[in-house]
Short mmCIF file of C-alpha atoms and ligand atoms in Angstrom, two decimals:
data_model
loop_
_atom_site.label_atom_id
_atom_site.label_comp_id
_atom_site.label_asym_id
_atom_site.label_seq_id
_atom_site.Cartn_x
_atom_site.Cartn_y
_atom_site.Cartn_z
CA MET A 1 -12.54 -6.02 -18.93
CA ASN A 2 -10.18 -6.56 -15.93
CA ARG A 3 -7.20 -4.22 -16.42
CA THR A 4 -5.49 -4.50 -12.99
CA LEU A 5 -1.76 -4.58 -12.88
CA LEU A 6 0.69 -5.13 -9.96
CA ILE A 7 4.24 -3.76 -10.40
CA THR A 8 6.70 -4.68 -7.69
CA GLY A 9 9.38 -2.09 -6.87
CA ALA A 10 7.46 0.77 -8.63
CA SER A 11 8.44 3.74 -6.50
CA ARG A 12 11.16 4.78 -8.95
CA GLY A 13 13.15 3.71 -12.02
CA ILE A 14 11.87 1.19 -14.55
CA GLY A 15 8.95 0.18 -12.27
CA ALA A 16 7.73 3.77 -11.95
CA ALA A 17 8.21 4.30 -15.76
CA THR A 18 6.17 1.11 -16.40
CA ALA A 19 3.32 2.37 -14.07
CA ARG A 20 3.03 5.56 -16.06
CA ALA A 21 3.21 3.72 -19.47
CA ALA A 22 0.80 1.14 -18.36
CA ALA A 23 -1.71 3.78 -17.06
CA ALA A 24 -1.43 5.51 -20.41
CA ARG A 25 -2.57 2.34 -21.97
CA GLY A 26 -5.52 1.82 -19.78
CA TRP A 27 -4.22 -0.25 -16.86
CA ASP A 28 -5.12 0.31 -13.23
CA VAL A 29 -1.84 0.08 -11.39
CA ALA A 30 -0.99 -1.18 -7.89
CA ILE A 31 2.41 0.17 -6.89
CA ASN A 32 4.56 -1.85 -4.56
CA TYR A 33 7.57 -0.48 -2.68
CA THR A 34 9.49 -1.15 0.46
CA HIS A 35 10.99 2.15 1.80
CA ALA A 36 10.14 5.00 -0.51
CA ALA A 37 6.50 5.76 0.54
CA ASP A 38 6.48 9.38 -0.70
CA ALA A 39 7.95 8.37 -4.10
CA ALA A 40 5.35 5.49 -4.42
CA GLN A 41 2.52 7.97 -3.62
CA ALA A 42 3.88 10.40 -6.28
CA VAL A 43 3.80 7.57 -8.88
CA ALA A 44 0.19 6.82 -7.84
CA ALA A 45 -0.71 10.52 -8.39
CA GLU A 46 0.70 10.26 -11.88
CA VAL A 47 -1.41 7.14 -12.57
CA ARG A 48 -4.59 8.92 -11.40
CA ALA A 49 -3.62 11.96 -13.39
CA LEU A 50 -3.83 9.65 -16.45
CA GLY A 51 -7.37 8.74 -15.43
CA ARG A 52 -6.65 5.26 -14.04
CA ARG A 53 -6.97 3.81 -10.47
CA ALA A 54 -3.85 3.46 -8.39
CA LEU A 55 -3.10 1.55 -5.21
CA VAL A 56 0.05 1.84 -3.12
CA LEU A 57 1.13 -1.32 -1.25
CA GLN A 58 4.20 -1.72 0.91
CA ALA A 59 5.80 -5.20 0.96
CA ASP A 60 9.29 -6.66 0.86
CA VAL A 61 9.09 -9.28 -1.90
CA ALA A 62 11.79 -11.24 -0.22
CA ASP A 63 9.52 -12.12 2.56
CA GLU A 64 6.86 -14.71 1.62
CA ALA A 65 4.37 -13.64 4.39
CA GLN A 66 4.53 -10.00 3.19
CA VAL A 67 3.89 -11.19 -0.45
CA LEU A 68 0.80 -13.20 0.80
CA ALA A 69 -0.46 -10.11 2.56
CA LEU A 70 0.21 -7.95 -0.55
CA PHE A 71 -1.87 -10.25 -2.77
CA ALA A 72 -4.55 -10.51 -0.07
CA ALA A 73 -4.82 -6.70 -0.01
CA LEU A 74 -5.14 -6.61 -3.79
CA ASP A 75 -7.84 -9.21 -3.67
CA ARG A 76 -9.74 -7.21 -1.16
CA GLU A 77 -9.37 -3.86 -2.97
CA TRP A 78 -9.65 -4.78 -6.63
CA GLY A 79 -10.21 -8.52 -6.98
CA PRO A 80 -8.11 -10.77 -9.19
CA LEU A 81 -5.37 -9.08 -11.16
CA ALA A 82 -4.69 -9.46 -14.88
CA GLY A 83 -1.06 -8.39 -15.01
CA LEU A 84 2.09 -8.75 -12.95
CA VAL A 85 5.44 -7.09 -13.46
CA ASN A 86 8.22 -8.62 -11.34
CA ASN A 87 10.40 -5.60 -11.30
CA ALA A 88 11.70 -5.30 -7.72
CA GLY A 89 15.40 -5.96 -7.88
CA VAL A 90 18.62 -5.05 -6.26
CA VAL A 91 22.43 -5.00 -6.98
CA ASP A 92 25.25 -4.65 -4.52
CA VAL A 93 28.71 -3.06 -4.64
CA ALA A 94 31.21 -4.43 -7.09
CA ALA A 95 33.09 -7.45 -5.73
CA ARG A 96 34.57 -10.78 -6.74
CA LEU A 97 32.92 -13.93 -5.51
CA ASP A 98 35.82 -14.72 -3.22
CA GLU A 99 35.02 -11.41 -1.43
CA MET A 100 31.30 -11.89 -1.05
CA SER A 101 29.55 -12.75 2.25
CA ALA A 102 26.88 -15.38 2.45
CA ALA A 103 24.43 -12.64 3.65
CA ARG A 104 24.95 -10.63 0.52
CA ILE A 105 24.46 -13.60 -1.73
CA GLN A 106 21.39 -14.72 0.13
CA ARG A 107 19.91 -11.27 -0.10
CA MET A 108 20.60 -11.11 -3.90
CA PHE A 109 18.68 -14.42 -4.42
CA ALA A 110 15.94 -13.57 -1.77
CA ILE A 111 14.85 -10.36 -3.47
CA ASN A 112 15.75 -11.03 -7.17
CA VAL A 113 14.79 -14.75 -7.35
CA PHE A 114 12.53 -15.82 -4.48
CA GLY A 115 10.50 -12.53 -4.59
CA THR A 116 9.82 -13.12 -8.27
CA LEU A 117 8.84 -16.70 -7.76
CA TRP A 118 6.40 -15.96 -4.81
CA CYS A 119 4.76 -13.13 -6.64
CA ALA A 120 4.42 -15.19 -9.81
CA ARG A 121 3.07 -18.12 -7.85
CA GLU A 122 0.32 -15.88 -6.22
CA ALA A 123 -0.49 -14.37 -9.65
CA VAL A 124 -0.91 -17.86 -11.32
CA ARG A 125 -3.14 -18.84 -8.42
CA ARG A 126 -5.41 -16.01 -9.45
CA MET A 127 -5.02 -15.75 -13.16
CA SER A 128 -4.84 -19.33 -14.33
CA THR A 129 -7.98 -20.96 -15.83
CA ARG A 130 -6.96 -24.12 -13.83
CA HIS A 131 -7.81 -22.17 -10.64
CA GLY A 132 -10.96 -20.50 -12.13
CA GLY A 133 -9.12 -17.24 -13.25
CA ALA A 134 -9.54 -15.36 -16.48
CA GLY A 135 -5.99 -15.46 -17.65
CA GLY A 136 -3.36 -12.71 -17.51
CA ALA A 137 0.26 -11.78 -18.36
CA ILE A 138 3.41 -11.83 -16.29
CA VAL A 139 6.67 -9.96 -17.17
CA ASN A 140 9.84 -10.59 -15.29
CA LEU A 141 12.79 -8.23 -15.22
CA SER A 142 15.97 -10.01 -16.05
CA SER A 143 19.21 -8.34 -17.09
CA VAL A 144 21.85 -8.61 -19.81
CA ALA A 145 24.07 -9.52 -16.91
CA ALA A 146 22.38 -13.08 -17.19
CA ARG A 147 24.30 -13.60 -20.45
CA LEU A 148 27.39 -11.56 -19.63
CA GLY A 149 28.07 -12.96 -16.20
CA ALA A 150 29.23 -9.67 -14.70
CA PRO A 151 32.69 -10.96 -13.57
CA GLY A 152 34.43 -8.74 -11.00
CA GLN A 153 31.20 -6.72 -10.68
CA TYR A 154 28.32 -8.81 -9.28
CA LEU A 155 28.19 -12.26 -10.54
CA ASP A 156 25.72 -13.07 -7.73
CA TYR A 157 23.32 -10.65 -9.39
CA ALA A 158 24.01 -12.09 -12.77
CA ALA A 159 23.37 -15.67 -11.59
CA ALA A 160 20.16 -14.57 -10.06
CA LYS A 161 18.99 -12.97 -13.25
CA GLY A 162 20.03 -16.19 -15.08
CA ALA A 163 17.51 -17.99 -12.79
CA ILE A 164 14.98 -15.49 -13.90
CA ASP A 165 15.45 -16.36 -17.51
CA THR A 166 15.04 -20.14 -16.85
CA PHE A 167 12.12 -19.58 -14.60
CA THR A 168 10.35 -17.35 -17.24
CA LEU A 169 10.78 -20.19 -19.89
CA GLY A 170 9.57 -22.93 -17.52
CA LEU A 171 6.63 -21.09 -16.04
CA ALA A 172 5.53 -19.94 -19.54
CA ARG A 173 5.37 -23.47 -20.75
CA GLU A 174 3.81 -24.74 -17.51
CA VAL A 175 0.76 -22.35 -17.83
CA ALA A 176 0.68 -21.94 -21.63
CA THR A 177 -2.80 -23.65 -21.92
CA GLU A 178 -4.17 -21.78 -18.90
CA GLY A 179 -4.46 -18.26 -20.26
CA VAL A 180 -1.38 -17.04 -18.73
CA ARG A 181 1.56 -15.62 -20.75
CA VAL A 182 4.96 -15.24 -19.11
CA ASN A 183 7.84 -13.29 -20.62
CA ALA A 184 10.86 -11.39 -19.51
CA VAL A 185 12.80 -8.20 -20.54
CA ARG A 186 16.55 -8.01 -20.21
CA PRO A 187 17.60 -4.34 -19.82
CA GLY A 188 21.13 -3.30 -20.54
CA ILE A 189 22.70 -0.21 -18.90
CA ILE A 190 19.68 1.95 -17.95
CA GLU A 191 19.85 5.32 -16.23
CA THR A 192 18.34 4.78 -12.93
CA GLU A 193 19.22 4.98 -9.22
CA ILE A 194 20.12 1.29 -9.00
CA HIS A 195 23.79 2.17 -9.96
CA ALA A 196 24.00 4.60 -7.04
CA SER A 197 22.72 1.81 -4.72
CA GLY A 198 25.59 -0.39 -5.98
CA GLY A 199 28.01 2.46 -5.06
CA GLN A 200 28.59 3.52 -8.75
CA PRO A 201 26.26 6.55 -9.36
CA GLY A 202 28.07 7.42 -12.64
CA ARG A 203 28.01 3.88 -13.93
CA ALA A 204 25.44 4.35 -16.64
CA GLN A 205 27.50 7.22 -18.23
CA GLN A 206 30.83 5.45 -17.66
CA MET A 207 29.50 2.29 -19.49
CA ALA A 208 27.97 4.12 -22.35
CA PRO A 209 31.01 3.76 -24.65
CA SER A 210 30.82 -0.02 -24.28
CA VAL A 211 27.21 -0.02 -25.72
CA PRO A 212 26.96 -0.42 -29.50
CA MET A 213 24.51 2.47 -29.51
CA GLN A 214 27.04 4.55 -27.45
CA ARG A 215 24.48 5.61 -24.79
CA ALA A 216 22.67 4.32 -21.72
CA GLY A 217 19.01 3.57 -22.10
CA THR A 218 16.08 5.16 -20.31
CA ALA A 219 13.58 3.58 -18.04
CA ASP A 220 10.81 4.65 -20.52
CA GLU A 221 12.49 2.57 -23.25
CA VAL A 222 12.32 -0.54 -20.96
CA ALA A 223 8.83 0.26 -19.94
CA ALA A 224 7.73 0.32 -23.58
CA ALA A 225 8.80 -3.32 -24.04
CA ILE A 226 7.16 -4.36 -20.79
CA VAL A 227 3.79 -2.86 -21.62
CA TRP A 228 3.86 -4.49 -25.05
CA LEU A 229 4.46 -7.85 -23.52
CA LEU A 230 1.48 -7.21 -21.18
CA SER A 231 -0.75 -6.19 -23.99
CA ASP A 232 -2.99 -8.17 -26.27
CA GLU A 233 -0.70 -7.27 -29.19
CA ALA A 234 1.62 -9.94 -27.60
CA SER A 235 -1.09 -12.63 -27.58
CA TYR A 236 1.05 -15.30 -29.19
CA THR A 237 4.22 -14.28 -27.29
CA THR A 238 5.15 -16.45 -24.31
CA GLY A 239 8.36 -17.85 -22.83
CA THR A 240 10.50 -15.27 -24.56
CA THR A 241 13.01 -12.66 -23.34
CA ILE A 242 13.39 -9.33 -25.05
CA ASP A 243 16.81 -7.50 -24.79
CA VAL A 244 16.44 -3.73 -24.43
CA SER A 245 20.17 -3.06 -24.31
CA GLY A 246 21.24 -0.79 -27.23
CA GLY A 247 22.81 -3.83 -28.90
CA ARG A 248 25.02 -4.83 -25.89
P1 LIG B 1 15.90 1.04 -8.88
O1 LIG B 1 15.87 2.35 -9.50
O2 LIG B 1 16.90 0.75 -7.89
O3 LIG B 1 14.42 0.72 -8.27
C1 LIG B 1 14.31 -0.45 -7.55
C2 LIG B 1 12.79 -0.52 -7.01
O4 LIG B 1 12.68 -1.77 -6.40
C3 LIG B 1 12.50 0.56 -6.11
O5 LIG B 1 11.12 0.96 -6.31
C4 LIG B 1 12.65 -0.11 -4.70
O6 LIG B 1 11.66 0.46 -3.83
C5 LIG B 1 12.16 -1.50 -5.03
N1 LIG B 1 12.65 -2.56 -4.21
C6 LIG B 1 13.78 -2.83 -3.79
N2 LIG B 1 13.93 -3.95 -2.98
C7 LIG B 1 12.60 -4.34 -2.87
C8 LIG B 1 12.01 -5.41 -2.17
N3 LIG B 1 12.68 -6.24 -1.40
N4 LIG B 1 10.60 -5.52 -2.29
C9 LIG B 1 9.92 -4.62 -3.01
N5 LIG B 1 10.50 -3.70 -3.67
C10 LIG B 1 11.77 -3.50 -3.62
O7 LIG B 1 15.93 -0.14 -9.97
P2 LIG B 1 15.79 -0.13 -11.55
O8 LIG B 1 17.06 0.28 -12.23
O9 LIG B 1 14.50 0.53 -11.92
O10 LIG B 1 15.67 -1.69 -11.81
C11 LIG B 1 14.33 -2.39 -11.95
C12 LIG B 1 14.56 -3.78 -12.35
O11 LIG B 1 15.29 -3.81 -13.58
C13 LIG B 1 15.42 -4.59 -11.46
O12 LIG B 1 14.86 -5.91 -11.32
C14 LIG B 1 16.85 -4.70 -12.02
O13 LIG B 1 17.62 -5.69 -11.61
C15 LIG B 1 16.49 -4.63 -13.52
N6 LIG B 1 17.59 -4.08 -14.35
C16 LIG B 1 18.00 -2.77 -14.23
C17 LIG B 1 19.00 -2.31 -15.03
C18 LIG B 1 19.50 -0.99 -14.96
O14 LIG B 1 20.61 -0.57 -15.62
N7 LIG B 1 18.86 0.05 -14.30
C19 LIG B 1 19.67 -3.26 -15.91
C20 LIG B 1 19.23 -4.54 -15.96
C21 LIG B 1 18.14 -4.95 -15.15
P3 LIG B 1 12.13 1.11 -2.34
O15 LIG B 1 13.08 2.25 -2.64
O16 LIG B 1 10.84 1.58 -1.80
O17 LIG B 1 12.76 0.05 -1.56
#
């Protein structure tokens, strides 16, 4: 049975945790990254230590040509994939809309939205029975920001994640009879390096009191939801979004 999975942005954080969790459940994992080659190789070593195959593939998901090359490399190495996790995503420093440059907003949508659509399109072209594929599962990373709006923080990011929610629903319904399930996970405040990349390294701990469970979540807790959505246990689940947010 084909158990090949591509995770975008898997060199650290939620993507890396998903690679480990998926390998433990029998998936071979292709690990995509942009800059952190050593970290991506370390995740691959962990996947192999769990007895599964690993492939490390550099590509900026915001660049359509690089996404096409990424999927072509996967075709060459492993053949058609059975799972895709659209995890690569970025935030930016806290700002109001009236302080944001066009370049910032374009980057936010290029990586978080266009990257997801391009990767999902290439996956559907390979998984869908309409294209001769054997089916598969796609999981998109949204955020609770999609329903909170993130005012004064990064509403460009929140709007991009709102697009992911709508895209997940639409694509799920579009390919529902073609063997492809499409779902999303909406993490809340999760302890990863994404907060430091937005200039707020202590954000997860600072925000903890605002979470009903009074703590940040872990990447492993998000990964658990993702691998369930990928699994056959979720065989009747499509077009849905699971909040992993401690009640927030
Ligand atoms: P993270 O720790 O910052 O990791 C991001 C990963 O994405 C890295 O592996 C990075 O690789 C990769 N990446 C960044 N830009 C990329 C691009 N253009 N093409 C390919 N890969 C790229 O982030 P995280 O916290 O694990 O977040 C993962 C996902 O969950 C994101 O979609 C994020 O929006 C979402 N999320 C996170 C939280 C949270 O609190 N952590 C909450 C809600 C939603 P390189 O370092 O090699 O560039």
